[in-house]
Amino acid sequence: MLTNYYKTAQKILEAEDYPAAEIEKMEISLYFTNNEEIHSLNKEYRGIDRPTDVLSFAMDETVDEADVLISAEAGEPHLLGDIIISTEKSDAQSEEYGHSKEREVLFLFSHGLLHLLGYDHQTPEEETVMLGKQEAALAALGFTR
């Protein structure tokens, strides 16, 4: 299954036009937890008092209005950030949506990765873009609904 996380990340990063050499140097921290812990993190970091399915914490920082990112120096690994997934939520959602647990957790992983890359879903238009990118990456790997 670890290979599928790598392949999903690779599909998304390729779609974002990252060169293969840069993709190979990227690192993502992936952590699986339960509803209780993700609820606590969601409350602490987002002020939302309920469990969620996925959280992401980007390591890149903006330094000015032009959104220039601070990245790793040449040759160094580039830590994109952390993705935290509630397995309790992902299991329940896979049942609710009628697809495999693996597909759901990869969907959540891809969602978190897009957040690490700067995407958001505050508007319907942004949500459409994110969902399209997630579905395209998963479909390319054969993980359809």
XYZ file of C-alpha atoms in Angstrom:
145
model
C 0.000 0.000 0.000
C 2.911 2.371 0.645
C 3.646 2.251 -3.070
C 0.172 3.646 -3.782
C 0.875 6.715 -1.614
C 4.057 7.297 -3.565
C 2.287 6.827 -6.895
C -0.560 9.147 -5.857
C 1.890 11.848 -4.772
C 3.846 11.386 -7.982
C 0.695 11.784 -10.151
C -0.331 14.966 -8.354
C 3.151 16.482 -8.429
C 3.600 15.608 -12.110
C 0.241 17.238 -12.871
C 1.568 20.341 -11.103
C 4.593 20.281 -13.451
C 7.205 19.422 -10.847
C 10.281 17.909 -12.542
C 10.980 14.237 -11.741
C 14.306 15.132 -10.096
C 12.523 17.529 -7.732
C 9.771 15.018 -6.940
C 12.389 12.462 -5.891
C 13.696 14.894 -3.241
C 10.323 15.700 -1.706
C 9.330 14.309 1.652
C 5.892 14.099 3.239
C 5.192 13.013 6.795
C 2.091 10.785 6.923
C 0.482 9.971 10.255
C -2.590 7.841 10.932
C -4.633 8.433 14.047
C -8.108 8.065 15.545
C -11.040 10.470 15.846
C -10.142 11.499 19.392
C -6.642 12.673 18.500
C -7.585 14.375 15.234
C -10.463 16.103 17.075
C -7.944 17.502 19.547
C -5.615 18.669 16.735
C -8.503 20.176 14.780
C -9.609 22.121 17.861
C -6.093 23.262 18.765
C -4.906 24.329 15.303
C -8.112 25.248 13.473
C -10.463 26.156 16.311
C -12.977 23.563 15.101
C -14.354 21.417 17.926
C -15.009 18.136 16.104
C -13.059 15.356 14.451
C -12.170 15.690 10.790
C -10.929 13.195 8.228
C -7.609 14.813 7.259
C -5.394 17.655 8.416
C -2.308 19.002 6.732
C 0.456 21.275 7.967
C 2.701 22.794 5.299
C 6.376 23.392 5.960
C 6.876 25.993 3.216
C 6.317 29.570 4.263
C 5.331 32.621 2.296
C 7.730 35.510 2.696
C 5.965 38.357 0.849
C 2.800 39.379 -0.968
C 4.052 37.648 -4.135
C 3.772 34.305 -2.307
C 7.426 33.438 -2.822
C 8.079 30.172 -1.020
C 11.032 29.318 1.158
C 12.196 25.881 0.040
C 15.036 23.513 0.735
C 18.434 24.454 -0.593
C 19.640 22.776 -3.768
C 20.429 19.118 -3.167
C 18.602 19.005 0.165
C 15.401 17.012 0.735
C 12.319 19.208 0.460
C 9.919 18.510 3.328
C 6.487 19.545 2.070
C 4.778 19.014 5.416
C 2.604 16.701 7.468
C -0.603 14.900 6.546
C -2.686 13.417 9.363
C -5.549 11.036 8.569
C -8.189 9.660 10.921
C -8.576 5.980 10.076
C -11.883 5.921 11.934
C -13.243 8.684 9.700
C -11.776 7.205 6.504
C -13.217 3.755 7.283
C -16.677 5.234 7.937
C -16.522 7.353 4.779
C -15.489 4.410 2.606
C -18.618 2.577 3.779
C -20.791 5.659 3.310
C -19.497 6.279 -0.239
C -19.410 2.602 -1.200
C -15.794 2.247 -2.194
C -12.699 0.569 -0.760
C -10.911 1.729 2.364
C -7.739 2.061 0.319
C -9.428 4.374 -2.180
C -10.769 6.590 0.606
C -7.467 6.905 2.429
C -5.679 7.701 -0.862
C -8.355 10.313 -1.588
C -7.703 11.912 1.805
C -3.934 11.697 1.277
C -4.256 13.440 -2.099
C -6.478 16.090 -0.497
C -3.878 16.751 2.198
C -1.096 16.887 -0.391
C -2.949 19.496 -2.435
C -3.283 21.599 0.723
C 0.487 21.276 1.220
C 0.914 22.605 -2.314
C -1.204 25.655 -1.505
C -4.660 24.616 -2.710
C -7.764 25.334 -0.678
C -11.523 24.859 -0.978
C -13.019 27.953 0.589
C -15.122 28.658 -2.503
C -17.104 26.290 -4.750
C -14.665 27.031 -7.587
C -11.638 26.117 -5.456
C -13.368 22.956 -4.270
C -14.110 21.936 -7.869
C -10.443 22.381 -8.795
C -9.200 20.357 -5.821
C -11.698 17.537 -6.310
C -10.867 17.376 -10.006
C -7.155 17.040 -9.272
C -7.786 14.363 -6.627
C -10.110 12.346 -8.860
C -7.755 12.603 -11.862
C -4.783 11.289 -9.875
C -6.768 8.403 -8.393
C -8.429 7.497 -11.691
C -4.999 7.333 -13.366
C -4.075 4.696 -10.762
C -7.337 2.772 -11.130
C -8.934 3.940 -7.877
C -12.390 4.947 -9.029
C -15.645 5.112 -7.115
